[in-house]
XYZ file of C-alpha atoms in Angstrom:
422
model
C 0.000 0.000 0.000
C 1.390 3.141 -0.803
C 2.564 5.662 1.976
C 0.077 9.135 2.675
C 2.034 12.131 2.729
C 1.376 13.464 6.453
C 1.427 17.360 6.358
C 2.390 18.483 10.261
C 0.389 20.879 12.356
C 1.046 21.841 15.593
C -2.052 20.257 16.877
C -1.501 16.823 15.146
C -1.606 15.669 11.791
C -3.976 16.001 8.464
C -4.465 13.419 6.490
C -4.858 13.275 2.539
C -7.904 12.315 0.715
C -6.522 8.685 -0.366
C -7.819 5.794 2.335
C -6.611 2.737 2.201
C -8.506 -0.014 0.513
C -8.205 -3.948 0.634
C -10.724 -4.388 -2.273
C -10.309 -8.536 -3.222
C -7.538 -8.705 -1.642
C -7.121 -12.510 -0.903
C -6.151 -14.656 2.421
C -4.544 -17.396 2.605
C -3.640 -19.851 5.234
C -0.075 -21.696 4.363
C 1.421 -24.464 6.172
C 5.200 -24.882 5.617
C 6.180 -28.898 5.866
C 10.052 -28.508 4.980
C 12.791 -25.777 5.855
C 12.879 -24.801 2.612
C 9.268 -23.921 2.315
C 9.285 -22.081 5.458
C 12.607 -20.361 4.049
C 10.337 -19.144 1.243
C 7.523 -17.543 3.023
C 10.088 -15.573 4.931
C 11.856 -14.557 2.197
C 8.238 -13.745 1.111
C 7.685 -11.189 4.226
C 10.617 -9.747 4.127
C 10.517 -9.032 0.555
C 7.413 -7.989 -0.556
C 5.152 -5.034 0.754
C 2.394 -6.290 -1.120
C 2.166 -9.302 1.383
C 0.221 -8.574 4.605
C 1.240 -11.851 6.931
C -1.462 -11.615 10.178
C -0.439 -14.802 11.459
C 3.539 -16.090 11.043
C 4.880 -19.277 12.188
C 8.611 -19.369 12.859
C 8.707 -23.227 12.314
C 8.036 -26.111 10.070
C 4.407 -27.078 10.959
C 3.312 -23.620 11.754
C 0.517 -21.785 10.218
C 1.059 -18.618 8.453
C -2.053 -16.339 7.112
C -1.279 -14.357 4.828
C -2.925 -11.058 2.788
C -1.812 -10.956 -0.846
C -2.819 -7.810 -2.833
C -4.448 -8.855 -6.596
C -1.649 -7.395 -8.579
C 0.581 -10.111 -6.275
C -1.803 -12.624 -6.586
C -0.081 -14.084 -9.610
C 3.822 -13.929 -8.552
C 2.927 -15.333 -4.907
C 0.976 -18.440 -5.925
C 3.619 -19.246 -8.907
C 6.021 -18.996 -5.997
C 4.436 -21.663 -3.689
C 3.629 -23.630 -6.305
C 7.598 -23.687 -7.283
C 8.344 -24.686 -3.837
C 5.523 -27.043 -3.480
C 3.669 -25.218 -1.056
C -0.406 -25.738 -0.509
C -2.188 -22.838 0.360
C -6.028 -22.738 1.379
C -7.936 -19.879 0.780
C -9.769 -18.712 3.639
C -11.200 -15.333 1.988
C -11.508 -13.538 -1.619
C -12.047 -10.396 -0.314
C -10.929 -8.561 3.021
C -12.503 -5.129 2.847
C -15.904 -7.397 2.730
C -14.903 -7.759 6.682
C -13.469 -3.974 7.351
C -16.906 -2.235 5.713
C -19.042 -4.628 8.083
C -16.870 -3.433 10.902
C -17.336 0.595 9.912
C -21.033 0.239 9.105
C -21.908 -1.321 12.596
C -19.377 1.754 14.062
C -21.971 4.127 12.182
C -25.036 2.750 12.534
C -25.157 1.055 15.772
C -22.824 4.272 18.007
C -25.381 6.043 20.582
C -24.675 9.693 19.922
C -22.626 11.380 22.454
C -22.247 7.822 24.665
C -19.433 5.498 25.282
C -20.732 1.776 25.919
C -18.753 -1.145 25.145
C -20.897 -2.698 22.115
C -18.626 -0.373 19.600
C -15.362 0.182 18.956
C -14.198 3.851 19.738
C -11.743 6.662 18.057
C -9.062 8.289 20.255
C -10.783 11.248 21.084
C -13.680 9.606 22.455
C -11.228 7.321 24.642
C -10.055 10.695 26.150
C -12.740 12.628 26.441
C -14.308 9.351 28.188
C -11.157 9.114 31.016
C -11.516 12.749 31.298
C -15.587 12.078 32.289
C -14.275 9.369 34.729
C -11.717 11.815 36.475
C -14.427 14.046 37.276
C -16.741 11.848 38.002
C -14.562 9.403 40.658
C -12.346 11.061 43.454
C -10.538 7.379 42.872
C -9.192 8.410 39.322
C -6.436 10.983 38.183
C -5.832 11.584 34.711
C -2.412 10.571 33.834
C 0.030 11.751 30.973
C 2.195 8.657 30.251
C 3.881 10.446 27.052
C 3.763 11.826 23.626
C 3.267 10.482 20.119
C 5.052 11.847 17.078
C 2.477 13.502 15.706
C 2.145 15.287 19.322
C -0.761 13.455 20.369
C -1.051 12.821 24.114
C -0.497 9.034 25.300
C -3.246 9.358 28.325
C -4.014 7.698 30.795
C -5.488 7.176 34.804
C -4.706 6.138 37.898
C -7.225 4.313 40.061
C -6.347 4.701 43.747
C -8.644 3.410 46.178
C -6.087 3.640 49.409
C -2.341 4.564 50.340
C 0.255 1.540 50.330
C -1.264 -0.424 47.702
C 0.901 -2.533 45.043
C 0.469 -1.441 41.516
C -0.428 -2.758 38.268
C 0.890 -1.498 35.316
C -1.957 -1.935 32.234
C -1.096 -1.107 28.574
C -2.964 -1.299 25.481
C -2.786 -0.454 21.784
C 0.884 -1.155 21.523
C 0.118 -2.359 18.484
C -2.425 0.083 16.261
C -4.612 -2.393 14.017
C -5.357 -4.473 17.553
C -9.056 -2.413 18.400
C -9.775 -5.228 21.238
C -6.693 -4.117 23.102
C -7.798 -0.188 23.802
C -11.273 -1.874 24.213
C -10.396 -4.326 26.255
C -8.391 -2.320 28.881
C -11.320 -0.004 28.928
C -13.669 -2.389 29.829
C -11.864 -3.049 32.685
C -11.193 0.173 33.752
C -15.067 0.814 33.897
C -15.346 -2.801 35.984
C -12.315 -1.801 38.011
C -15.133 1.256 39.210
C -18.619 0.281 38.905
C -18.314 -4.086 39.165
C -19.866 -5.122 42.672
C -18.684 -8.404 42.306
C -16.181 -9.312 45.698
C -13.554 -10.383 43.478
C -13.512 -7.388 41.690
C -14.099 -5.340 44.263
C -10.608 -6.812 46.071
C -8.393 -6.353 43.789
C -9.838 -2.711 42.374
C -9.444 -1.330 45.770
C -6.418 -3.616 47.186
C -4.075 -2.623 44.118
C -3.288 1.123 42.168
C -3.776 0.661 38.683
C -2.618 2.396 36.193
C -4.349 2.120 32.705
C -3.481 3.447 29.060
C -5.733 2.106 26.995
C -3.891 3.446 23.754
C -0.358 3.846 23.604
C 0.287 4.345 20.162
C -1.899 7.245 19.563
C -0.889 7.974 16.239
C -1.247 4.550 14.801
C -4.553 3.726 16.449
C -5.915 7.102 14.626
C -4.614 5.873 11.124
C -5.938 2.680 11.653
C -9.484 4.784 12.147
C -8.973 7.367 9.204
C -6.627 5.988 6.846
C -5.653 2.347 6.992
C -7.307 -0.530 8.994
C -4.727 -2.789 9.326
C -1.418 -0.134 9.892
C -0.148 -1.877 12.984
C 3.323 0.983 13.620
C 4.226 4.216 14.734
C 4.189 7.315 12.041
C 7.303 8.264 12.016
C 8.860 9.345 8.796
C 11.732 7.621 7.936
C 13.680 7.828 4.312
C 12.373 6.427 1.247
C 8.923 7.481 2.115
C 8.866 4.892 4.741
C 6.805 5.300 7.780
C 6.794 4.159 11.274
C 8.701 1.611 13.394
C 7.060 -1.299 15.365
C 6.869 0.120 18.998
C 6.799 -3.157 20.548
C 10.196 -4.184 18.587
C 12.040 -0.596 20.179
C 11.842 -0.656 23.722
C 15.796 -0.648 24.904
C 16.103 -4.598 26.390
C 18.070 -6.730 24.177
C 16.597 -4.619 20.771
C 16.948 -6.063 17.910
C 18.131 -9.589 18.459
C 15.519 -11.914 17.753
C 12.026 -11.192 15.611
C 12.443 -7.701 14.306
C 13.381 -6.264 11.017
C 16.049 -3.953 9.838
C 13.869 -3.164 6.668
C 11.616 0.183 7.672
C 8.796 -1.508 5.293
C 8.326 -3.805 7.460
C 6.105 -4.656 9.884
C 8.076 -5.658 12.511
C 11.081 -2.705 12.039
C 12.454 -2.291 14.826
C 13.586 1.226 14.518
C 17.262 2.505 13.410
C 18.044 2.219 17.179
C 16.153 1.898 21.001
C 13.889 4.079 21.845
C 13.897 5.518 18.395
C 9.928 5.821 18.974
C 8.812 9.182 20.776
C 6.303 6.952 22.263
C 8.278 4.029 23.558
C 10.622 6.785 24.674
C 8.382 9.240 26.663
C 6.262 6.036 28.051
C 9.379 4.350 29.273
C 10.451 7.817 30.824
C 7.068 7.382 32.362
C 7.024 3.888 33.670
C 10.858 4.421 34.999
C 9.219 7.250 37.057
C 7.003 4.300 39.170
C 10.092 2.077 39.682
C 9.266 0.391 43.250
C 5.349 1.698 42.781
C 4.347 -1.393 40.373
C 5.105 -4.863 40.684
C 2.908 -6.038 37.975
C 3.026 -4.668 33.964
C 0.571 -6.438 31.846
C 0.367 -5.893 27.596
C -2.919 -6.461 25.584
C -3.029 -7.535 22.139
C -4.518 -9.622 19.750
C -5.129 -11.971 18.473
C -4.084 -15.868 18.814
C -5.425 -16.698 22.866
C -2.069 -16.603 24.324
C -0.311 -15.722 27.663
C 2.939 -15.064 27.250
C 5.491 -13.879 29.813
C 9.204 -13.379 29.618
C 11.543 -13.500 27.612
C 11.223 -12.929 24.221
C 15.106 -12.633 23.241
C 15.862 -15.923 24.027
C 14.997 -19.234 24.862
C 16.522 -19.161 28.239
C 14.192 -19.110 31.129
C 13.707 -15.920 33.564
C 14.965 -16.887 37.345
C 10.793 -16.900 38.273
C 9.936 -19.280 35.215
C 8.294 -21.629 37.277
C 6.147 -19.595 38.971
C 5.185 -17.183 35.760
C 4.581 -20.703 34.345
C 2.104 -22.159 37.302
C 0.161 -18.547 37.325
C -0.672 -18.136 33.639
C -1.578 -22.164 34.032
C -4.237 -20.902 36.571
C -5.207 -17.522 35.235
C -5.879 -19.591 31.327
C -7.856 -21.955 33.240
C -9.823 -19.129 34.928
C -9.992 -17.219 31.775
C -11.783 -20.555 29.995
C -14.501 -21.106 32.503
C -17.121 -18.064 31.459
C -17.323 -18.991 28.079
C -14.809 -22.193 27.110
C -12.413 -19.955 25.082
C -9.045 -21.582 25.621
C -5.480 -20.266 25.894
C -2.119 -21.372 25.404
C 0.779 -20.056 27.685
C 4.154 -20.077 27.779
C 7.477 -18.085 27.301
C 7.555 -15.733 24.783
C 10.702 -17.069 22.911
C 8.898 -20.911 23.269
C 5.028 -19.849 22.806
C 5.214 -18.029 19.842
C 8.421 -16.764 18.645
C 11.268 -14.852 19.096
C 11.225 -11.052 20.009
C 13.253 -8.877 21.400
C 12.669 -4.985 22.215
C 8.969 -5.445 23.850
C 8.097 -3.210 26.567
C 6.899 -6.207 28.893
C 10.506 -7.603 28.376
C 11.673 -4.400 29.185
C 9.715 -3.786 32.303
C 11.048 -7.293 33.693
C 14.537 -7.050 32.707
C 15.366 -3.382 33.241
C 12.494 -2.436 35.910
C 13.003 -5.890 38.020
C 8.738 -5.987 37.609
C 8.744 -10.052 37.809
C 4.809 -10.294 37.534
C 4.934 -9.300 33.721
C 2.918 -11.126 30.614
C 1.369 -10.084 27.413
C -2.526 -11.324 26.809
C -2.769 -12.113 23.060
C -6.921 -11.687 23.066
C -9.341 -13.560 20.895
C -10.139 -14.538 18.471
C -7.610 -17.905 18.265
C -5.432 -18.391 16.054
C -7.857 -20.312 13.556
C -9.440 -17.141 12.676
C -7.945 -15.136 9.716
C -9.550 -11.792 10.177
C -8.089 -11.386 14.230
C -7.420 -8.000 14.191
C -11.082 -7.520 12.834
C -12.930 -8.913 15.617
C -16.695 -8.023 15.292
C -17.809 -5.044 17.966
C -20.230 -8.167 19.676
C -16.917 -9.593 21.048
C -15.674 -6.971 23.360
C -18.105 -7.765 26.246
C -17.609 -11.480 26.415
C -13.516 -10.952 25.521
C -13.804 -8.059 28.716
C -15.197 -10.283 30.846
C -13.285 -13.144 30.719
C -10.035 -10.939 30.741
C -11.064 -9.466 33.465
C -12.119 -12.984 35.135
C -8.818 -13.970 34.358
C -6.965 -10.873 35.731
C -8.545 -11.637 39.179
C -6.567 -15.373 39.115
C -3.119 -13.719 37.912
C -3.306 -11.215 40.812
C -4.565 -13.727 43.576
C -2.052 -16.376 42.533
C 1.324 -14.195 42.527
C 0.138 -12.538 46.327
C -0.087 -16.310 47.237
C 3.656 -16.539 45.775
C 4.711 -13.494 47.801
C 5.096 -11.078 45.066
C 4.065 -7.745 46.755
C 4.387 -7.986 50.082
C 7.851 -6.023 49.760
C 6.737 -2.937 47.900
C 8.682 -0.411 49.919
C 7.532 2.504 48.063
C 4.074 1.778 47.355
């Protein structure tokens, strides 16, 4: 997809006219069965920026889904073919699923409300935290950052008492991902309003503090421009634009899983904390050393709960019991509506990545209660990041369920009764 001039203001960005359109664009689901095949179809993501891969295995076995523009359609299936490869093709035309998405958006949005049966734009995230700041003595509006384009990275705190432990809640990392920001949300507004005892104990027995979107800029593109843009906007040469924020956070960057190509969709950046973004929220999160002892990363999609590390295969000094909490906290998640999730390592679980901010909170922050939810759908689905408005409730609640089990079962391990500066 060709690159939209962005013409600075010093209020944000305008757009041009051109939005981006995946009109029969096909997807495929391939299956690699030798090394040389799955040599190919990472040659194939590397190489092309006509190729949109949602899914991407790093072994033989794995499955990789993969968006192939029409004008591509013809290279990419002479090149499996060559190599022997099968492909099955799940659907003939993506922007089928992206104008279903926008039409409930329009039709179904109560004017002037924020509910949790639609997905929102940035400015009605804000202006919805601002409501809750002066509407609960418990909440303080929170500026975590900056984006490039000079948008605000907000955020709360929820304080119910002095001395409590903290939790650490990020979402939007990653800008095509609309269940993250909606999914953190949903939680804040539980975190308030939920009478359930559970909830109540650990809204009231821990701070929190919550961005739902992190990558401002990004999550505003994906909205007016281009649905599935998952990076910053930064301009970079070559009419390049944007780095992958959750590639550029300053732990072990660029060793495993990222790209030196800035077309790419996992570029890592031309060096750490290239990102205004990763830089000002790190900034930010440094500020709370010794106030959290919990950082927990939403995204989607593929059902996972991942936890350190991502750089190698190695296992953290706490492996055992990050291991035996996510094995609760999946089980907990399943038991609302039977939706099941895998856990593991990062490195092990899914693949290797290095330069992701829940790395980075372990391994430079000492926070040893750390993990990344990778929300519904599984990884089955094709069309993840496009997860029909209907889902957020159910996906909500049985994130939330599940949040209750992670907390409970790392106090029974011991994990904040030393916070000294809480």
């Amino acid at each position: 997809l060709g690159s939209v001039v962005a013409i600075c203001l010093c209020f944000g960005v305008t757009y041009g006219s051109e939005v981006a359109r995946y009109d029969n664009y096909r997807v495929y689901e391939v299956i690699p069965t030798s090394s040389s095949q799955l040599k190919l179809l990472n040659d194939l993501k590397q190489s092309s920026d006509s190729l949109i891969f949602l899914e991407s295995g790093t072994n033989v076995g794995a499955k990789f889904n993969i968006v192939v523009a029409p004008h591509k359609l013809a290279d990419f299936t002479e090149a499996l073919h060559n190599e022997g490869i099968r492909a099955r093709l799940l659907e003939t035309n993506m922007q089928k699923s992206i104008d279903e998405e926008k039409q409930h958006m329009v039709s179904k949005r109560p004017r002037g409300a924020f509910d949790f049966n639609n997905y929102y734009e940035l400015e009605d995230i804000h202006a919805w935290l601002d409501k809750l700041a002066n509407q609960y003595d418990q909440v303080e509006l929170l500026e975590g950052g900056h984006s490039y384009e000079n948008r605000s990275i907000k955020g709360v705190k929820v304080s119910y008492k002095s001395g409590n432990p903290g939790v650490f809640i990020e979402g939007g990392i990653h800008a095509r991902e609309w269940i993250s920001p909606a999914t953190v949300a949903y939680i804040l507004n539980e975190l308030l309003t939920s009478t359930d005892p559970k909830v109540r104990n650990i809204a009231e027995n821990y701070d929190w503090y919550m961005f739902p979107s992190v990558n401002p800029d990004g999550y505003v593109y994906t909205h007016k421009k281009d649905r599935l843009w998952r990076k910053t906007r930064t301009p970079y040469s070559g009419g390049c634009f944007g780095a992958d924020p959750n590639r550029n956070w300053d732990f072990h960057w660029a060793e495993q899983g990222t790209s030196s190509r800035c077309q790419s969709e996992t570029y890592g950046g031309p060096y750490a904390f290239s990102e205004v973004e990763t830089k000002t929220l790190s900034e930010f999160v440094a500020s709370l050393k010794g106030k959290i002892q919990a950082y927990i990363s939403f995204h989607s999609y593929s059902q996972l709960l991942l936890f350190p590390y991502g750089h190698t295969h190695e296992h953290t000094p706490n492996h055992n019991d990050l291991d035996e909490i996510a094995k609760a906290t999946v089980t907990s998640l399943a038991k609302r509506y039977g939706t099941k999730y895998k856990y593991g390592n990062i490195y092990d679980a899914i693949y290797p990545a290095s330069g992701a901010s829940v790395d980075w909170a372990y391994g430079t922050l000492d926070v040893k209660i750390a993990y990344t939810y990778e929300l519904r759908p599984g990884s089955g689905s094709w069309n993840g990041f496009v997860l029909p408005p209907k889902q957020i409730v159910p996906t909500g609640e049985e994130t939330l369920d599940s949040l209750v089990t992670l907390l409970e079962e790392s106090q029974k391990r011991g994990y904040y009764e030393n916070c000294k500066d809480c």
